[in-house]
Coordinates of C-alpha atoms in Angstrom, one line a residue:
X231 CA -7.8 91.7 24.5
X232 CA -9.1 93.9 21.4
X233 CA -7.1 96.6 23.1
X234 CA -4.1 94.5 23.2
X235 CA -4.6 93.3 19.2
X236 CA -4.6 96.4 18.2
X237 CA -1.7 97.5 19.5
X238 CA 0.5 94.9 18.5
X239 CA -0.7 95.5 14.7
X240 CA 0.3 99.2 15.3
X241 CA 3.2 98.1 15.8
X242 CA 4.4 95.8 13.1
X243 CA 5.2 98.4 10.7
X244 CA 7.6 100.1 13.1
X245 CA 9.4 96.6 13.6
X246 CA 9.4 95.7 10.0
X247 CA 10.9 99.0 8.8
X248 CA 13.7 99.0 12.2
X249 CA 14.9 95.0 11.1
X250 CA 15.7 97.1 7.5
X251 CA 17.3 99.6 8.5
X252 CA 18.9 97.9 11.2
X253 CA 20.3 95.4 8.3
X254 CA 17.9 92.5 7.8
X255 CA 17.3 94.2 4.1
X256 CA 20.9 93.2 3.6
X257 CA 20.4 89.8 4.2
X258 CA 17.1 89.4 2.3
X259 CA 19.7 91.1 -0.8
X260 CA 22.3 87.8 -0.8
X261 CA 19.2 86.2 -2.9
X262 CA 20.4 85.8 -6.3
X263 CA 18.7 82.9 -7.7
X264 CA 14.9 84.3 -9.0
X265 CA 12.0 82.7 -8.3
X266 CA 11.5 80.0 -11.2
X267 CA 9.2 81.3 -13.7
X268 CA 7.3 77.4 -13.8
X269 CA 6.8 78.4 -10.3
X270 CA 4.9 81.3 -11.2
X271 CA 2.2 79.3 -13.1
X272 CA -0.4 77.1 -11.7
X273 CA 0.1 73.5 -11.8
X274 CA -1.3 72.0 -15.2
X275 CA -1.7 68.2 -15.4
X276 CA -3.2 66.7 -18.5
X277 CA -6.4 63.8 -18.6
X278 CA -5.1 60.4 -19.5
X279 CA -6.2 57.2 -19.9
X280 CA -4.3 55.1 -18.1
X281 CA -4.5 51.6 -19.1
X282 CA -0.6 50.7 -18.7
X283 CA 0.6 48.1 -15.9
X284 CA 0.4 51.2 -13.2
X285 CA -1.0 53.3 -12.1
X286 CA -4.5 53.1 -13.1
X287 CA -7.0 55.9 -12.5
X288 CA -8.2 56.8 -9.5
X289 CA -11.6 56.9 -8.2
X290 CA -13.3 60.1 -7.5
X291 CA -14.1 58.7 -4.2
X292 CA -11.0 57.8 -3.4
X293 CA -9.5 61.6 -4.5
X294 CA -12.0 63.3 -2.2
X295 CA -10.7 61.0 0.6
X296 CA -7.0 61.7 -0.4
X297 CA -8.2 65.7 -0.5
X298 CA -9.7 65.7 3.1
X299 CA -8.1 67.8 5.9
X300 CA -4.9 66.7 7.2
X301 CA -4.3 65.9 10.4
X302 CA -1.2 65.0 12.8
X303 CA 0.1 61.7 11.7
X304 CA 0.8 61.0 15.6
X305 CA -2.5 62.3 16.5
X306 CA -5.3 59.4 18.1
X307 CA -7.8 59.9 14.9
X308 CA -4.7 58.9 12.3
X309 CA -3.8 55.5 14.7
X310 CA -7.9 54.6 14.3
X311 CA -7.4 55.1 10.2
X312 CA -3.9 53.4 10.6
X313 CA -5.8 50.9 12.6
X314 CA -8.5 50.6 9.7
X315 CA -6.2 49.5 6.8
X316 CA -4.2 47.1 8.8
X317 CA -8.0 45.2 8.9
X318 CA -8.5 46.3 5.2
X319 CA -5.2 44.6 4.6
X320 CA -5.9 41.7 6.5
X321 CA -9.0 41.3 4.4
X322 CA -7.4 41.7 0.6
X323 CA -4.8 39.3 1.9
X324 CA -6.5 36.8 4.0
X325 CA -4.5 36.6 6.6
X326 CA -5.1 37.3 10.3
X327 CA -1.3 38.4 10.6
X328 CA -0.5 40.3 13.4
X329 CA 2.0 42.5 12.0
X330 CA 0.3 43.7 8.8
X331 CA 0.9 47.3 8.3
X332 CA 1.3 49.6 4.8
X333 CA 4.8 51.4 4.2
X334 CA 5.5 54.8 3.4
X335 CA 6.5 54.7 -0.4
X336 CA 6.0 52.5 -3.3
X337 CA 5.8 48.7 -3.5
X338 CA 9.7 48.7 -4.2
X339 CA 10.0 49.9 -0.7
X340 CA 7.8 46.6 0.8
X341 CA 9.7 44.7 -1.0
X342 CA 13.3 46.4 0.2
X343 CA 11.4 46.2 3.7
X344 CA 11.3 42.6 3.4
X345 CA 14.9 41.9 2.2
X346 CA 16.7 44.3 4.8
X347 CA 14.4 42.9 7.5
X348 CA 14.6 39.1 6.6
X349 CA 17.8 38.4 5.5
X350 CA 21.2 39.1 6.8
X351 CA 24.7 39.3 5.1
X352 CA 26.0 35.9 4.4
X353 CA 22.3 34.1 4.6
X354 CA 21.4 32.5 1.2
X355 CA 18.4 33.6 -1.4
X356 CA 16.9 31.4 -3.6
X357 CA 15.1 34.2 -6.6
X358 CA 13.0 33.2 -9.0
X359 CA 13.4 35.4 -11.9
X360 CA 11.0 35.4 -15.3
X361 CA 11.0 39.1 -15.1
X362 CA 11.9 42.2 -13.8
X363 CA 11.0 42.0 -10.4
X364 CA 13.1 38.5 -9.5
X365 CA 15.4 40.5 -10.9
X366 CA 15.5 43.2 -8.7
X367 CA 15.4 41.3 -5.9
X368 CA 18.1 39.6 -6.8
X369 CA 20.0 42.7 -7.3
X370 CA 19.0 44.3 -4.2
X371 CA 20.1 41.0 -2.1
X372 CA 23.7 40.8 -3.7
X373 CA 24.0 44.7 -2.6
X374 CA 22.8 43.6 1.0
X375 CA 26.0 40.7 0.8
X376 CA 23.1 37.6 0.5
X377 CA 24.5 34.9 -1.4
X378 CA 22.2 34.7 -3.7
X379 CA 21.2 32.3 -6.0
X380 CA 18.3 32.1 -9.3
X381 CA 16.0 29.8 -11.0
X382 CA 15.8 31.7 -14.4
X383 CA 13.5 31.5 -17.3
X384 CA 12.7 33.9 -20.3
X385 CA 9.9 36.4 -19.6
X386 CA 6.1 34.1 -19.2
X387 CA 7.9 31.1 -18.5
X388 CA 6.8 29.9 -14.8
X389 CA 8.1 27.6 -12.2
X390 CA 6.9 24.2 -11.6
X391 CA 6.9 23.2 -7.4
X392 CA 9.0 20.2 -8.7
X393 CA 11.7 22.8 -10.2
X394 CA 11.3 25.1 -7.0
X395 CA 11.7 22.0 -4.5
X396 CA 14.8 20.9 -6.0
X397 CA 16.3 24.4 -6.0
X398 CA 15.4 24.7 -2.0
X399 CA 17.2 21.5 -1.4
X400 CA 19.9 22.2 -3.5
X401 CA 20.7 25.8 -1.9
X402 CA 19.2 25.7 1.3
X403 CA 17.9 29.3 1.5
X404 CA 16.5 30.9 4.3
X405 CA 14.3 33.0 1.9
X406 CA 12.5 32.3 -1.7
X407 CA 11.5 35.3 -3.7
X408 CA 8.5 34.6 -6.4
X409 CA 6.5 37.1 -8.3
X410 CA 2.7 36.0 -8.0
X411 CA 1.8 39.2 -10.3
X412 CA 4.7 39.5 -13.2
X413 CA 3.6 42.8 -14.5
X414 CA 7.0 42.9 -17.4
X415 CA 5.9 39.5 -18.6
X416 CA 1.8 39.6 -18.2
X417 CA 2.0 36.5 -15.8
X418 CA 0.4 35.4 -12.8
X419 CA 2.4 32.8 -11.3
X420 CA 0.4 29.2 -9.6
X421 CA 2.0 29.5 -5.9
X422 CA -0.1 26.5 -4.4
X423 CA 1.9 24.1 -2.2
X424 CA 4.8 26.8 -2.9
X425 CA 4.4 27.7 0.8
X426 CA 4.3 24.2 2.2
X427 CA 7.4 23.0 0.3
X428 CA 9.3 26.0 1.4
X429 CA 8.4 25.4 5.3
X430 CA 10.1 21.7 4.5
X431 CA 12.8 23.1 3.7
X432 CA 13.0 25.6 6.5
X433 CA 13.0 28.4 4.1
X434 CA 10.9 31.7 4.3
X435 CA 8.2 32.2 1.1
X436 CA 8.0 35.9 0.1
X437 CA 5.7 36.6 -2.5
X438 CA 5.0 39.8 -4.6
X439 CA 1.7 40.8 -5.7
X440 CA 1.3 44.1 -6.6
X441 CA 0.0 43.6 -10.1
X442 CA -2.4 41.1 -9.0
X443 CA -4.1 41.9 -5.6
X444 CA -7.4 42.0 -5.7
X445 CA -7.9 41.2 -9.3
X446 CA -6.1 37.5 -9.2
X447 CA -6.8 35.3 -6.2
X448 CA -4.4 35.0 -3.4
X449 CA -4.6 33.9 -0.1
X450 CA -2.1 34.4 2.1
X451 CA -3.0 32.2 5.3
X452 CA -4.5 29.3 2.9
X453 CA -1.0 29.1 0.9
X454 CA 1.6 29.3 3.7
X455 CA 3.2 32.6 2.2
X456 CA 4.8 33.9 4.8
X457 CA 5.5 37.9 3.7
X458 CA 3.3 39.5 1.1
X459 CA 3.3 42.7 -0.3
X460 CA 1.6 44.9 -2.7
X461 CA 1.3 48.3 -3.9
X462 CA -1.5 50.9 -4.1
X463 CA -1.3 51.9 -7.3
X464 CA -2.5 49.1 -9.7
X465 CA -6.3 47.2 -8.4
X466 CA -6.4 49.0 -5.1
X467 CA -7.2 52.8 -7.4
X468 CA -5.3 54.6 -4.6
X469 CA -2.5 57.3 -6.1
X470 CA 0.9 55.8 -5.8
X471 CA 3.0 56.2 -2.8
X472 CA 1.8 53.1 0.1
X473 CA 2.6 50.0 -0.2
X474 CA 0.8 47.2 1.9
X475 CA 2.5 44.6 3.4
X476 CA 2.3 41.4 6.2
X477 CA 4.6 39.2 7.9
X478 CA 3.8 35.3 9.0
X479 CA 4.9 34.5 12.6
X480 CA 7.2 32.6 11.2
X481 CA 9.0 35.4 9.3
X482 CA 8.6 37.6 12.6
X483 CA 10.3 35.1 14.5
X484 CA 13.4 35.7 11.7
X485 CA 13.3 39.1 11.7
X486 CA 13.3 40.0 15.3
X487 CA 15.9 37.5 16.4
X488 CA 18.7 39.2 13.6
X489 CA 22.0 39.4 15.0
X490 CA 22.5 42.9 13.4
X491 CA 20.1 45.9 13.1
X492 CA 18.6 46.1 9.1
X493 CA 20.4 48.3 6.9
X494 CA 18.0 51.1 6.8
X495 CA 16.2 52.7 9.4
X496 CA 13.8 54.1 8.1
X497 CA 12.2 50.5 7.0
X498 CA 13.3 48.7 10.4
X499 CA 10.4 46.8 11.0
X500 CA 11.1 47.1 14.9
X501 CA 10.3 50.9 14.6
X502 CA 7.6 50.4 12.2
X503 CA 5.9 47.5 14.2
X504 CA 5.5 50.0 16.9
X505 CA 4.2 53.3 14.7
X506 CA 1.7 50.9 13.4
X507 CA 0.6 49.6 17.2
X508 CA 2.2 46.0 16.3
X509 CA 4.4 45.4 19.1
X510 CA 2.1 45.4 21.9
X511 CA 3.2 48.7 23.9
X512 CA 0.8 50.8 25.0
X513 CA 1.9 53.9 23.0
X514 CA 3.8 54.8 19.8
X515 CA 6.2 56.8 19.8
X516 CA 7.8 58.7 16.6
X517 CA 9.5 56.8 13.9
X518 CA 9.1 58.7 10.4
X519 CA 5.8 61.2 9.8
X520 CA 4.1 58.9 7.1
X521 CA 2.0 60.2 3.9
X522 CA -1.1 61.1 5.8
X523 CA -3.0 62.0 2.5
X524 CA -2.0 58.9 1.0
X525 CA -2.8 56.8 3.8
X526 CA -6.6 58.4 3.7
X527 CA -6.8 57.5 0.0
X528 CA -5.5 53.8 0.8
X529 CA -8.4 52.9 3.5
X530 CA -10.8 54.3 1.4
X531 CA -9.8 51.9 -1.6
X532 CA -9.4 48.9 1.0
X533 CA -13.2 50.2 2.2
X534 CA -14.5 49.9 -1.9
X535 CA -12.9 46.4 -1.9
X536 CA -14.1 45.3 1.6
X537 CA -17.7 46.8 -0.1
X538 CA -17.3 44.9 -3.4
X539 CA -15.8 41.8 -1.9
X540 CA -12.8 39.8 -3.2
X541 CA -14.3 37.0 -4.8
X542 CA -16.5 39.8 -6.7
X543 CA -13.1 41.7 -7.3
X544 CA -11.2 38.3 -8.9
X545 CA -14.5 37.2 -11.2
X546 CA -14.9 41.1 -12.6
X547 CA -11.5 41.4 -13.6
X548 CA -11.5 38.1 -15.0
X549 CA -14.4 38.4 -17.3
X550 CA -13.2 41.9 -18.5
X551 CA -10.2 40.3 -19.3
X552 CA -11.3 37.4 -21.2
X553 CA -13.8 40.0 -23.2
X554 CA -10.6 42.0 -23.6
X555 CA -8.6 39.2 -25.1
X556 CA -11.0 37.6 -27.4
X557 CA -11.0 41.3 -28.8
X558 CA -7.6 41.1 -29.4
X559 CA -7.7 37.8 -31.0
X560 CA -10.1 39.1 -33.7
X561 CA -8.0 42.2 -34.4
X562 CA -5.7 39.1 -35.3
X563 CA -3.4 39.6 -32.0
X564 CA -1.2 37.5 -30.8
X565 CA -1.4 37.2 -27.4
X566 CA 1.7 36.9 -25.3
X567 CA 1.3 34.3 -22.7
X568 CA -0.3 31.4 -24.4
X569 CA -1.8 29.4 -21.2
X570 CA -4.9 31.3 -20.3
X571 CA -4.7 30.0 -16.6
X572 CA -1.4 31.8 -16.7
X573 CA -2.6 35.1 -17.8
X574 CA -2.6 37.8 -15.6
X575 CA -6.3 39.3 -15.1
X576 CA -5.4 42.8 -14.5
X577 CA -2.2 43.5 -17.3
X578 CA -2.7 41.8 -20.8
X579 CA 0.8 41.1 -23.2
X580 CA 0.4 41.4 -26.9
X581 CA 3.1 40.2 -28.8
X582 CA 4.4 43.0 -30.5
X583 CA 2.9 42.7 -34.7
X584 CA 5.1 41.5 -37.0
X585 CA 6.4 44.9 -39.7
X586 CA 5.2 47.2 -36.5
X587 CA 8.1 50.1 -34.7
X588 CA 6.0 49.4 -31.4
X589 CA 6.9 52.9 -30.0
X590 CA 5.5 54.3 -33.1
X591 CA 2.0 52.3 -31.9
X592 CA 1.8 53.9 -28.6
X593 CA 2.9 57.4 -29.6
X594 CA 0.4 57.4 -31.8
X595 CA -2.4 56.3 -29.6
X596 CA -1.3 58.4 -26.3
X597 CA -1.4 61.4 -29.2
X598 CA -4.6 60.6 -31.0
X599 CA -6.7 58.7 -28.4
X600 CA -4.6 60.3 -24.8
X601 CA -4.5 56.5 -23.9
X602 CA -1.4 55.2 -21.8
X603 CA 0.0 51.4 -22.8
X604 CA 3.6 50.6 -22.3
X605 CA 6.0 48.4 -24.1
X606 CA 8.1 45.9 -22.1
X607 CA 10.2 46.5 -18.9
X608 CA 13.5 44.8 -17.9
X609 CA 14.0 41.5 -20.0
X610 CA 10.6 41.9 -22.1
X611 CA 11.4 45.3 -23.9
X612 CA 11.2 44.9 -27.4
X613 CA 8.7 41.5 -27.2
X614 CA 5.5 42.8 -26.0
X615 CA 2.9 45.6 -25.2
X616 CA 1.6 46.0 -21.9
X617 CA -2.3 46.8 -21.4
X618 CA -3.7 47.0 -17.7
X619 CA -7.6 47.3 -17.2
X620 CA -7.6 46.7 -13.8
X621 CA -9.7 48.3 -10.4
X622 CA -11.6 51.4 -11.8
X623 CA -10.5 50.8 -15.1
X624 CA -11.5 47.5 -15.3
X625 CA -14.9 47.4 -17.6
X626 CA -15.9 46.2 -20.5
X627 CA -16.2 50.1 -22.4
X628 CA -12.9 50.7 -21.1
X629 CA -11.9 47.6 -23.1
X630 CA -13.5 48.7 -26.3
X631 CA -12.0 51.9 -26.1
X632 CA -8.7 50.4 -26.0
X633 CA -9.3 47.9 -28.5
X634 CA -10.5 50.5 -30.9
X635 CA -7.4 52.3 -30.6
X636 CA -5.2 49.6 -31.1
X637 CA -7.3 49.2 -34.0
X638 CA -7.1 52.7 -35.6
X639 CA -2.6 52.6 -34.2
X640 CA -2.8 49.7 -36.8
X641 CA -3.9 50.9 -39.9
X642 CA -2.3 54.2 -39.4
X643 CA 1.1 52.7 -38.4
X644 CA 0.8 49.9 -40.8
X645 CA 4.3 48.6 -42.0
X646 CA 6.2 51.0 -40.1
X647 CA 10.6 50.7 -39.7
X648 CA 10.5 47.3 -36.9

């Protein structure tokens, strides 16, 4: 064999220099783009705070477990990790769905998932929309041929069940959109007997929570929401890119009795209910080749959850949050969302300050203190600020560091162009 080894290294000079003379040197020649010279420099990324709406910072923990080996995303080992956070999903959800699973991408694609999988062209919507995400989801369901139809208020207004009940009646939806988390707005949205009043009705609840998971309670079994889905990014500490998500029995029953294949394939939830070992068969065969990396960071963050335990999650963020906003208040803040039961735990709103160019305020933090907040997105640009302490973040000298910088942004930006 050593024999054999050595002669085969004899020989790939010999080879090499015949495939250029014999012409492959031409080919190689028809390259005329150069290699980039960015490309040619290791990869630089900068330390930031980030105490926006998303992401936060991630965990060392969960980088190591994102930095491990990779293996085959078909192989046995990855269908016992895949197995892993469908039961860590189970657990931050409360649900003992069978077909709970996490999606390759971002919590927009859970919530596409949902739409294409649900609803059919021609089948009625019923969005509520005090944000940007009912918006979305409106937009996305009027592209899929839904009719669809709103209840609309301005950014941190909320829905009363008597408001929602008359809407269901009225349009007779199959499927009702509501934003437990409303990340543009600062809100977390009361969705008891939401559930129950939508089953009257006949009528599918869908409910996004991927500001709010695990640092607002939620239960998904307990409230009768039928799909739920979140994101990775935000309370979870896991690097964006997987998106949690669970369907009732209920909504399985709609979605695998369509009369047309979804849309896409790639989020076809009959493919994807087998790749996550859903359906019952006794193997799984090949869909998509999902973010293997990402999906080792995910279980590790569903594991520090599992280990700190929800309730333990929801009262931590809580009081960091209420230590958070009393700071504000004596900085002489206004606080966006006025109801403190309404107020979403993990991303504060701060009503921008009167004779303030609120771009100027976060410039001049992200410059002077390398601390990420955001203005508003969608419908609430231009009315607030957006501060998210939530997962990793979430601690009280995380909140003083951020209060002292708002503090400094204001003196120094005092009576800026508004």
């Amino acid at each position: 064999m050593l024999k054999l080894c050595a002669r085969l290294r004899q020989q790939v000079p010999l080879e090499s220099a015949q495939s250029t003379k014999h012409g492959v040197h031409r080919g190689m020649s028809s390259v005329t783009i150069p290699p980039p010279a960015c490309m040619l420099r290791p990869l630089e990324a900068p330390f930031r705070y980030l105490f926006g709406p998303g992401p936060s910072n991630v965990p060392p923990r969960v980088l190591a477990a994102g930095g491990r080996p990779i293996i085959g995303h078909m192989h046995s080992e990855m269908f016992g990790i895949m197995n892993d956070i469908k039961k860590g999903i189970q657990y931050a959800f409360q649900t003992s769905n069978n077909m709970t699973l996490a999606m390759s991408g971002s919590g927009h694609t859970a919530m596409e998932c949902a739409l294409f999988n649900i609803v059919e062209p021609g089948e009625s919507v019923l969005v509520a929309i005090n944000g940007i995400w009912g918006e979305r989801v409106a937009e996305i369901s009027e592209r899929m041929g839904a009719k669809v139809h709103t209840l609309v208020k301005t950014p941190g207004g909320h829905f009363t069940n008597a408001e929602i009940e008359q809407a269901l009646a009225k349009h007779k939806p199959v499927l009702f959109f509501l934003t437990h988390g409303e990340s543009s707005a600062g809100l977390v949205h009361p969705v008891d007997g939401v559930g129950d009043i939508c089953h009257k009705y006949n009528c599918l609840l869908l409910v996004d929570s991927v500001a709010s998971l695990g640092a607002a309670p939620l239960l998904m079994d307990q409230q009768n929401i039928d799909i739920l889905y979140t994101g990775s990014q935000k309370a979870l500490n896991a690097p964006p890119g997987t998106a949690p998500i669970s369907f009732s029995e209920r909504a399985c029953h709609k979605m695998f009795n369509r009369k047309a294949k979804p849309v896409s394939y790639l989020l076809d939830m009959t493919h994807l209910s087998n790749y996550w070992g859903n359906d019952g068969k006794p193997e799984r065969t090949y869909h998509h080749t999902g973010p293997v990396s990402g999906f080792f960071a995910l279980r590790e963050s569903l594991a520090i959850l599992a280990e700190t335990g929800l309730e333990n999650s929801w009262k931590h963020h809580t009081e960091v949050a209420e230590y958070f906003w009393k700071g504000l208040e004596d900085l002489g803040l206004k606080l966006f969302i006025k109801d403190k039961d309404l107020r979403l735990p993990s991303v504060t709103t701060i009503a921008i300050p009167e004779g303030y160019n609120w771009k100027e305020l976060l410039a001049y933090i992200m410059k002077h203190h390398r601390i990420e907040f955001t203005g508003g997105l969608g419908p609430s640009v231009g009315m607030l600020l957006r501060i998210g302490l939530m997962g990793y973040n979430c601690n009280k000298a995380n909140a003083a560091m951020a209060l002292a910088a708002l503090e400094d942004a204001l003196k120094q930006c005092r009576m800026s162009k508004a």
